[in-house]
C-alpha positions as a Markdown table, in Angstrom:
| # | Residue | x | y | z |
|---|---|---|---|---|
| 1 | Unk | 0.0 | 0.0 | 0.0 |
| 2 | Unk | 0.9 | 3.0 | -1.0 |
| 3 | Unk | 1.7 | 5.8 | 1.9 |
| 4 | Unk | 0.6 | 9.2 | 1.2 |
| 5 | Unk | 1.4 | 11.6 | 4.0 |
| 6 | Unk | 0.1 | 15.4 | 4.3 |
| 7 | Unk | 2.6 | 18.0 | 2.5 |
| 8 | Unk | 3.8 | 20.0 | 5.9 |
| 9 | Unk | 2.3 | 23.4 | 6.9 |
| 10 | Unk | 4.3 | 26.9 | 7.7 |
| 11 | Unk | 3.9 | 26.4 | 11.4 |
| 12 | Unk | 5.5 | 22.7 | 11.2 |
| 13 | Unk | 8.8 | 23.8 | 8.7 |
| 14 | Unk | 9.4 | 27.1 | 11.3 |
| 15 | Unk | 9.0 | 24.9 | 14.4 |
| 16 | Unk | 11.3 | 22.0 | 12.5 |
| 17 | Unk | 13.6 | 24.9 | 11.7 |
| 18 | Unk | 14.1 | 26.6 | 15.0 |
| 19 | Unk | 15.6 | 22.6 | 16.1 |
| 20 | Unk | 18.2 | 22.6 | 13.3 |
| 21 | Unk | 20.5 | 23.7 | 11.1 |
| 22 | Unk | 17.8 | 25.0 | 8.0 |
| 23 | Unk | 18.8 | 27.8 | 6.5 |
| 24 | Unk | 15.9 | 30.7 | 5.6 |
| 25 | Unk | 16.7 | 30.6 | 1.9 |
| 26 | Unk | 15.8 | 26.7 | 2.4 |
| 27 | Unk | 12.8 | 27.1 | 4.2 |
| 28 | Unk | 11.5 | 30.1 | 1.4 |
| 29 | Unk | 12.1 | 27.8 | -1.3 |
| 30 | Unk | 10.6 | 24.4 | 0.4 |
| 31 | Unk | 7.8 | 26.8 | 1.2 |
| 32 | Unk | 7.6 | 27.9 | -1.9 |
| 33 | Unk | 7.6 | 24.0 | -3.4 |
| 34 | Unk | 5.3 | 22.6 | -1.1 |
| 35 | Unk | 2.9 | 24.9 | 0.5 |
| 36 | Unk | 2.2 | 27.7 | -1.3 |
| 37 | Unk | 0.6 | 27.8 | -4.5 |
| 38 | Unk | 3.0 | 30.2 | -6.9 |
| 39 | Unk | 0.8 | 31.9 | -10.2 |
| 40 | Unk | 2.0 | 29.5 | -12.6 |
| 41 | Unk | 0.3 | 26.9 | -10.5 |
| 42 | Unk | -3.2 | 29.4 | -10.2 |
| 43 | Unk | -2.8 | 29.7 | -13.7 |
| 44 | Unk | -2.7 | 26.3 | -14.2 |
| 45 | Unk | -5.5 | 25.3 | -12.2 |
| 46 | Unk | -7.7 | 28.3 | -13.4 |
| 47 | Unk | -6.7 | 26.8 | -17.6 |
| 48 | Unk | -7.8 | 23.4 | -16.9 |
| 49 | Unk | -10.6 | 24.4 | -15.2 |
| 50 | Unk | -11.8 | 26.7 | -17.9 |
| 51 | Unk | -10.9 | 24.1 | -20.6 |
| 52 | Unk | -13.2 | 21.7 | -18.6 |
| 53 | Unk | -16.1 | 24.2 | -18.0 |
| 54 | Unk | -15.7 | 25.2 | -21.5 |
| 55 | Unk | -15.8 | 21.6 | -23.0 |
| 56 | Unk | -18.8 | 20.5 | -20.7 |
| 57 | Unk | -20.6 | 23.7 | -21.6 |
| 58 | Unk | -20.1 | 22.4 | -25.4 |
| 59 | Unk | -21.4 | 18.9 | -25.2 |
| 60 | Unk | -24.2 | 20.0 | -22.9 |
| 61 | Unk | -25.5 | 22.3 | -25.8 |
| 62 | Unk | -25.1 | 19.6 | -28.2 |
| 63 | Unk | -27.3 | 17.3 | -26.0 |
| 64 | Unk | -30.2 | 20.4 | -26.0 |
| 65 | Unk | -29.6 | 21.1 | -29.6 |
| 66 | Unk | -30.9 | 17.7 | -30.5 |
| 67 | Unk | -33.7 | 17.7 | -27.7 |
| 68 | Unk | -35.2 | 21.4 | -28.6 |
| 69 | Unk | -35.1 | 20.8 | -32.7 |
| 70 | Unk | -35.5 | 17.1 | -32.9 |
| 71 | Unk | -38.5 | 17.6 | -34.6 |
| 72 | Unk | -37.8 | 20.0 | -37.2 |
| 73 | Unk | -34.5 | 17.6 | -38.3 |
| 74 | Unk | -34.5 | 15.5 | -41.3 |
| 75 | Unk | -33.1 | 12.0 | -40.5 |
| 76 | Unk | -29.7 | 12.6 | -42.4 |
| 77 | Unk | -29.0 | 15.9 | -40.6 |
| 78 | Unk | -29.7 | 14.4 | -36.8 |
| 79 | Unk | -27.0 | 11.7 | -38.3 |
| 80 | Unk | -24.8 | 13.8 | -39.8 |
| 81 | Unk | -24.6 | 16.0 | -37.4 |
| 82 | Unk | -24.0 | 13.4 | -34.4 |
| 83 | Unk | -21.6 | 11.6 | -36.7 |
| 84 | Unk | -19.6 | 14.9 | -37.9 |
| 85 | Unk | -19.0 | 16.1 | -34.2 |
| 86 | Unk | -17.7 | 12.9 | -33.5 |
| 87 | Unk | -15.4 | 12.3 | -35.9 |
| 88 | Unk | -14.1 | 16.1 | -36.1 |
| 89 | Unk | -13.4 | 15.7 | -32.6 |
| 90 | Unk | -11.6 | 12.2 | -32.5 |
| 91 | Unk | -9.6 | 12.9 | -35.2 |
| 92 | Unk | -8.5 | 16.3 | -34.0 |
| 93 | Unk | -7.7 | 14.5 | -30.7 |
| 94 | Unk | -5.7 | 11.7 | -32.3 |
| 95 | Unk | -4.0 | 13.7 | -34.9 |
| 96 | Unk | -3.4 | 17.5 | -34.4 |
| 97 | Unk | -0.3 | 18.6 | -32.6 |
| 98 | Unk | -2.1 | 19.2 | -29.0 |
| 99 | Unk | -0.6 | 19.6 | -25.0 |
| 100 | Unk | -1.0 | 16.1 | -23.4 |
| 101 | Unk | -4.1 | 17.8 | -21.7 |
| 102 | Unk | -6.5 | 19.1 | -24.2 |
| 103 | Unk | -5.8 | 16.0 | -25.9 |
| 104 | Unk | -6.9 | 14.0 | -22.9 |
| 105 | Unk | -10.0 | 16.6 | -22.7 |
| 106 | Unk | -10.9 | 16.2 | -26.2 |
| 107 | Unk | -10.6 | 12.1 | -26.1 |
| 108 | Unk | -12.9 | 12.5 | -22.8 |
| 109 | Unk | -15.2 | 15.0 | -25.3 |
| 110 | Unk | -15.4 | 11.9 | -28.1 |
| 111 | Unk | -16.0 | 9.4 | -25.6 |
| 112 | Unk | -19.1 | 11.3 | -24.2 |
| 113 | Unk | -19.9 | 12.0 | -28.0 |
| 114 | Unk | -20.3 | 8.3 | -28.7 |
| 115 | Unk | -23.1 | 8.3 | -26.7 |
| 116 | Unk | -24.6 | 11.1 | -28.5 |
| 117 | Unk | -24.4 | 9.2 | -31.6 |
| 118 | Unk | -25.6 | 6.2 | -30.3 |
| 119 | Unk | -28.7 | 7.8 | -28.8 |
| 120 | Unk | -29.5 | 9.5 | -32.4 |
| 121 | Unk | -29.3 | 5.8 | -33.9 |
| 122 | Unk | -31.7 | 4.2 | -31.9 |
| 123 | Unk | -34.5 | 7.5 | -31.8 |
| 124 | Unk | -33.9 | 7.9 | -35.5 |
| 125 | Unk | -34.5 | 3.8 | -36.3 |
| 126 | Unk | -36.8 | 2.8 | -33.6 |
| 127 | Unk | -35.1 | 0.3 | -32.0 |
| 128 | Unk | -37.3 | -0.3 | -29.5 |
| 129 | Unk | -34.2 | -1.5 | -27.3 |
| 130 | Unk | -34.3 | -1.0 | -23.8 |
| 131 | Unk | -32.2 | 2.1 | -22.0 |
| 132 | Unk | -29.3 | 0.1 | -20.5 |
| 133 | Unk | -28.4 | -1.3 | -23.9 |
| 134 | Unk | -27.8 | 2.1 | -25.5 |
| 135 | Unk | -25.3 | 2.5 | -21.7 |
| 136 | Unk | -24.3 | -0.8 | -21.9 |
| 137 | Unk | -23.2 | -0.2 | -25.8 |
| 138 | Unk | -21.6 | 3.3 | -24.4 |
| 139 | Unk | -19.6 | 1.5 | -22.0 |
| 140 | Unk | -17.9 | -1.5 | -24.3 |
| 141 | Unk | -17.3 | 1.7 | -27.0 |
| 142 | Unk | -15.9 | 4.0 | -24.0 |
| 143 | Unk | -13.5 | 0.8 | -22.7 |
| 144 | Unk | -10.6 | 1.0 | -25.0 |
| 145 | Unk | -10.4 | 4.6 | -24.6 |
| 146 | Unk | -10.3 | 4.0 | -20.3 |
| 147 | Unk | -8.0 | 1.0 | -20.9 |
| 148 | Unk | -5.5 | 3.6 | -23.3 |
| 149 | Unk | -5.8 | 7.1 | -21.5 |
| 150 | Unk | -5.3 | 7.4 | -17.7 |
| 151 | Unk | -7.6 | 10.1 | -17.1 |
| 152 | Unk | -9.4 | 10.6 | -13.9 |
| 153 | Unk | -12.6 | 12.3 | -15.6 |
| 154 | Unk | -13.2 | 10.0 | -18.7 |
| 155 | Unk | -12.5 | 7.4 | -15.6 |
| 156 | Unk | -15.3 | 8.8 | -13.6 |
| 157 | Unk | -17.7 | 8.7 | -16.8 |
| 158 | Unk | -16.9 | 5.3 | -17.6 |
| 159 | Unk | -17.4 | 4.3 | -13.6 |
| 160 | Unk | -21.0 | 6.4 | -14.1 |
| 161 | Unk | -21.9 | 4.4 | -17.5 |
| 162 | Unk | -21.0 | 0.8 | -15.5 |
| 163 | Unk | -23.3 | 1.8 | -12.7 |
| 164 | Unk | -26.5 | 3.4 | -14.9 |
| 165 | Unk | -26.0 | 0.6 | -17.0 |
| 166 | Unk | -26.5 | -1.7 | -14.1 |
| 167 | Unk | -29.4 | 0.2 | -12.4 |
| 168 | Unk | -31.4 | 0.3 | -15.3 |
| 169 | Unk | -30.7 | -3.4 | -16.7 |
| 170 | Unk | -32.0 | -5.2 | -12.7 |
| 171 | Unk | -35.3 | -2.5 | -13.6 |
| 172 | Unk | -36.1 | -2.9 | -16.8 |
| 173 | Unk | -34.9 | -6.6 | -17.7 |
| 174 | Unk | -37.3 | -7.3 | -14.2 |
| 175 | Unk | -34.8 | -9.6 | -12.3 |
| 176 | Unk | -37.0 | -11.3 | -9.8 |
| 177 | Unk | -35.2 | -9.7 | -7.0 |
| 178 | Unk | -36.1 | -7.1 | -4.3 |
| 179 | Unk | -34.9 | -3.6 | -3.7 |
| 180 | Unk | -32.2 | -4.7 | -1.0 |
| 181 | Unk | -30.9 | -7.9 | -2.6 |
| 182 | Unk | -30.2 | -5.5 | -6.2 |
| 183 | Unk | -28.8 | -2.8 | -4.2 |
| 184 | Unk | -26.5 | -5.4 | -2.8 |
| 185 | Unk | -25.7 | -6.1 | -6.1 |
| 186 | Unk | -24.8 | -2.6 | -6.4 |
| 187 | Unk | -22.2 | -2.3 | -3.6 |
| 188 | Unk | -20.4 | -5.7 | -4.2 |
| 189 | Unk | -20.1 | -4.2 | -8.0 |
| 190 | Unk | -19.0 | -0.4 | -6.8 |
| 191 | Unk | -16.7 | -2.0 | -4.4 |
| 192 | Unk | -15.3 | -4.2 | -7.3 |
| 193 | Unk | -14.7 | -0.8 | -8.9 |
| 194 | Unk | -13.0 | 0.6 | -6.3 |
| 195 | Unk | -10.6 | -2.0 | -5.1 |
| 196 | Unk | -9.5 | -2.2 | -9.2 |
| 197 | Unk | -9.1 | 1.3 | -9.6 |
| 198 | Unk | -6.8 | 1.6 | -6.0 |
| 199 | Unk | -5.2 | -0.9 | -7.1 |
| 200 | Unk | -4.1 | 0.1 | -11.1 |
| 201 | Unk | -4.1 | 4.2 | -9.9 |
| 202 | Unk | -3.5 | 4.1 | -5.8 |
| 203 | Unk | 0.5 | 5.6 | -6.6 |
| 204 | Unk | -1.2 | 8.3 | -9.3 |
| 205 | Unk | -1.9 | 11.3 | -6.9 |
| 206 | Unk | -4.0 | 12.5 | -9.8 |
| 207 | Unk | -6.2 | 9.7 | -8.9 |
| 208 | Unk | -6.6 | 10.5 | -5.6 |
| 209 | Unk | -10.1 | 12.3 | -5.7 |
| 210 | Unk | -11.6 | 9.4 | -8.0 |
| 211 | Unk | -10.5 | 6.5 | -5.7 |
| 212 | Unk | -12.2 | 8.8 | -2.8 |
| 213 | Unk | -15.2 | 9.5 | -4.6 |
| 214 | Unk | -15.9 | 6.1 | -5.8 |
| 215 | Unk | -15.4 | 5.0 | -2.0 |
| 216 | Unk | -18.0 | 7.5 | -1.3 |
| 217 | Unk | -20.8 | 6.4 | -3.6 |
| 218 | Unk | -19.8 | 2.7 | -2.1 |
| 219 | Unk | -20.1 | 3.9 | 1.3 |
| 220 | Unk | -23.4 | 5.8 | 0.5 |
| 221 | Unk | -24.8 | 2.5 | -1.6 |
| 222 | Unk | -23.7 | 0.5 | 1.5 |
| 223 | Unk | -25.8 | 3.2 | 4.6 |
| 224 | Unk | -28.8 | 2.7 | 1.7 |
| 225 | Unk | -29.0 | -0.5 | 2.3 |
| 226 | Unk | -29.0 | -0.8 | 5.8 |
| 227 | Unk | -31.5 | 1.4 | 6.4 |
| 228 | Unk | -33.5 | -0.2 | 3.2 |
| 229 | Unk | -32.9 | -3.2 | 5.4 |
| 230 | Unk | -34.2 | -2.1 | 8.9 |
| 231 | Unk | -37.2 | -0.5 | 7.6 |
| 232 | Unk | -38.3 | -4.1 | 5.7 |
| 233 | Unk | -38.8 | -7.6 | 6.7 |
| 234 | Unk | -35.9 | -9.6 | 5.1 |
| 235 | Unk | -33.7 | -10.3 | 8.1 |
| 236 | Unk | -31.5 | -12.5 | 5.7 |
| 237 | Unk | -31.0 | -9.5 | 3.0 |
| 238 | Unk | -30.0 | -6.9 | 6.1 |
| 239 | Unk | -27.4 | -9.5 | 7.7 |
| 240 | Unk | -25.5 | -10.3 | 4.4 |
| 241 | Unk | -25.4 | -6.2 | 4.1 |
| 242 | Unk | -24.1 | -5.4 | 7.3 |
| 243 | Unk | -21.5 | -8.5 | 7.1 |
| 244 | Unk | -20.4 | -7.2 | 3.8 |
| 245 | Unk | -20.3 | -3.4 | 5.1 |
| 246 | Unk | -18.6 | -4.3 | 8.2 |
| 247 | Unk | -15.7 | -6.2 | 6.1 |
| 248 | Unk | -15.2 | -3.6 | 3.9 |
| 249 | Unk | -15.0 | -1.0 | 7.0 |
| 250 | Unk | -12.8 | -2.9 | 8.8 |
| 251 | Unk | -10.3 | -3.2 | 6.0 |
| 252 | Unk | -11.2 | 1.0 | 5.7 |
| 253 | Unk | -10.0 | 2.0 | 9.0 |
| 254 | Unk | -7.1 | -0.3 | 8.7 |
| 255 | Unk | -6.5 | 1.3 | 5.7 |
| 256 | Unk | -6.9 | 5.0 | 6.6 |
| 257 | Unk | -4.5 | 4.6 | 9.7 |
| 258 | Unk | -2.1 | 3.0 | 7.7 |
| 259 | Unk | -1.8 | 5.9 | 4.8 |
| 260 | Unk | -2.7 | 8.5 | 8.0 |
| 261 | Unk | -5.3 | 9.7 | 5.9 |
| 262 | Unk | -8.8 | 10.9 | 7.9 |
| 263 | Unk | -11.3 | 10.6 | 4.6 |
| 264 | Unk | -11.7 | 6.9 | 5.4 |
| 265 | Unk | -12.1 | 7.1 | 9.3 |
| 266 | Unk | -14.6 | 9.9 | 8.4 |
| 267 | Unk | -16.4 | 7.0 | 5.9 |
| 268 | Unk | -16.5 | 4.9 | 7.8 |
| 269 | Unk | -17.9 | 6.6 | 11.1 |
| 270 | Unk | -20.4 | 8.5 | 9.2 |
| 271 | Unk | -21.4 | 5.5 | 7.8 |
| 272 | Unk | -21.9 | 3.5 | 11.2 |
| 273 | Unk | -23.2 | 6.1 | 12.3 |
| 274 | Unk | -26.2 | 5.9 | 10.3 |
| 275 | Unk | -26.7 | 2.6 | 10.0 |
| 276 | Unk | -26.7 | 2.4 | 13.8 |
| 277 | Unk | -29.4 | 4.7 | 14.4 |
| 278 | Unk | -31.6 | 3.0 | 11.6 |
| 279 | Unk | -31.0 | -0.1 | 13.4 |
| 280 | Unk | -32.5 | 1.5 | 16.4 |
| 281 | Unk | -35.1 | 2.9 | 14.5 |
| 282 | Unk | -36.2 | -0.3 | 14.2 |
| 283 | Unk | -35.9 | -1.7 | 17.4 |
| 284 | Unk | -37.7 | 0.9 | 18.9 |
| 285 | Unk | -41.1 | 2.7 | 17.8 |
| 286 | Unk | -42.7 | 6.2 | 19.1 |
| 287 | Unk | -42.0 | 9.6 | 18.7 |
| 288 | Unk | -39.7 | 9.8 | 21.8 |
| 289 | Unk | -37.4 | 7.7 | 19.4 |
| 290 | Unk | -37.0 | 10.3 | 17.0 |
| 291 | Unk | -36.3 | 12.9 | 19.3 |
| 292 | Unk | -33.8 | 10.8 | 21.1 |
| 293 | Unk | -32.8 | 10.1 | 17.3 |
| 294 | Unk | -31.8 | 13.8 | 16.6 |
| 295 | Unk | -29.8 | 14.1 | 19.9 |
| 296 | Unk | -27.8 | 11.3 | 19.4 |
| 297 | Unk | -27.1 | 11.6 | 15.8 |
| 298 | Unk | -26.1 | 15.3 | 16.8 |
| 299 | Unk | -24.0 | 14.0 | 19.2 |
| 300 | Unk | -22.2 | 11.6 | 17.5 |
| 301 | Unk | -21.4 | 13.4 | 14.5 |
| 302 | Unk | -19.6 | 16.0 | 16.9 |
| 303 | Unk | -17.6 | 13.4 | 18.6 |
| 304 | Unk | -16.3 | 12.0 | 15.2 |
| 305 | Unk | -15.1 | 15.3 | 14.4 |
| 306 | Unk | -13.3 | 15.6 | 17.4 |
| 307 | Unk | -11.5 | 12.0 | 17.2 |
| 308 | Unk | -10.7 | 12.7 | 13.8 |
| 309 | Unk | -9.3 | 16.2 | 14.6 |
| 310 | Unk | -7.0 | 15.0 | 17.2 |
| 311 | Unk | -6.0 | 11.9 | 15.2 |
| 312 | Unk | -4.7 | 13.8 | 12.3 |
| 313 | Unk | -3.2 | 16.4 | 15.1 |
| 314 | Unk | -1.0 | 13.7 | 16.4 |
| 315 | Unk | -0.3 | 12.6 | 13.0 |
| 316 | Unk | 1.4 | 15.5 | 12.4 |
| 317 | Unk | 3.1 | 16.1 | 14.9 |
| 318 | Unk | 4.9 | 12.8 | 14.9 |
């Protein structure tokens, strides 16, 4: 596992360097390197960010372009039009002479432009296929571009296209199963996700956010189905989602004291948190329970904070 420790603040480099022999041009420049953010870094952040806004911005009006004149189109120019962006844009991403990034932005743009063209297809000829086909399609296209291009947000569109593709296929295919049992199904395949993307992208600090998200949505998937669970009847369903929530945790905060790194801890307490006053919920009936509810979720929300404060206090200062 890879150990990813907190870059050092101003207060911890002037207290290391009253205890040795670090000279002031040495602290300026570590400073400089590690704390502070300089303007070419601003600028940096503010260009990618603008590229990004600029480029969702784009697709998004292709998307209502399509919805608002769909019906004043002729069948050619919906095509040619899907088609055209498409192309223009892959082949400007593969072969013009372009930064590494706006490549990567513009191979993220075709990717979501596939979709585009596959939705055209199927409204122009009437399929008549179900939604998660046209997603599951998207995601086998989308695939060799993840597998080729490590790039957190096409990453994060393929991870969304894997799970809508899922959701709709256990509603509209109508597997025989409950609520619980398919959002079960959900979390084992989320956490899949998750232990394959730590895994390939864990040393990639541009990675970092993804990994944390996607452990989010597991974590959120997971408190769903505990309280989904203690609000029904299946006993069986609710115990096979707290034993696989409660593995996964415990391998969490082993995890997050390991790296030193609060965003699990704070998963994972939230988490039982929740699930712990649903399971009380259920055990207990009235409106006293509620009340007693609010206090306690109050409460222990303010204690996590607290632990997780001084944890990551006494990290540092080690």
């Amino acid at each position: 596992m890879s150990s990813s420790l907190p870059p050092p603040s101003r207060e911890e480099m002037e207290r290391l360097a009253r205890h040795s022999d670090w000279r002031p041009a040495d602290i300026r420049r570590s400073l400089t390197e590690t704390v502070y953010a300089d303007r070419h870094l601003w600028l940096q952040f503010a260009h990618y960010v603008l590229l990004g806004a600029g480029v969702a911005f784009l697709l998004s009006g292709v998307v209502f372009f399509f919805a608002y004149n769909w019906a004043a189109l002729p069948r050619l120019a919906k095509l040619g039009t899907a088609g055209g962006l498409l192309g223009v844009t892959g082949l400007v991403a593969l072969l013009a002479p372009l930064r590494d990034g706006l490549r990567r932005v513009l191979l993220t743009a075709t990717v979501v432009l596939i979709g585009v063209l596959l939705a055209v297809l199927g409204q122009v000829y009437q399929t008549g296929a179900d939604s998660f086909q046209l997603f599951l399609l998207w995601s086998v296209f989308a695939l060799p571009w993840v597998a080729l291009i490590a790039y957190p947000p096409l990453w994060l569109i393929f991870v969304v296209l894997l799970n809508t593709t899922l959701i709709l296929y256990t509603q509209q295919v109508g597997v025989a199963w409950e609520v619980l049992a398919t959002s079960i199904v959900l979390f084992v395949f989320n956490l899949i996700v998750w232990a394959v993307v730590y895994n390939l992208r864990s040393h990639d600090t541009a990675f970092s956010w993804l990994i944390k998200l996607i452990a989010l949505w597991t974590a959120t998937v997971a408190t769903v189905n505990t309280a989904t669970g203690s609000l029904g009847d299946n006993l069986p369903s609710l115990g096979l989602a707290l034993l696989l929530a409660t593995g996964l945790y415990v391998y969490w905060v082993r995890l997050g004291l390991v790296e030193r790194s609060v965003f699990y801890l704070a998963v994972v307490g939230c988490s039982v948190i929740f699930t712990v006053l649903f399971l009380f919920l259920r055990a207990v009936d009235g409106a006293w329970a509620l009340f007693v509810l609010g206090f306690a979720l109050v409460g222990s929300i303010s204690l996590l904070v607290r632990y997780l404060q001084s944890l990551n206090r006494s990290w540092r200062e080690d």
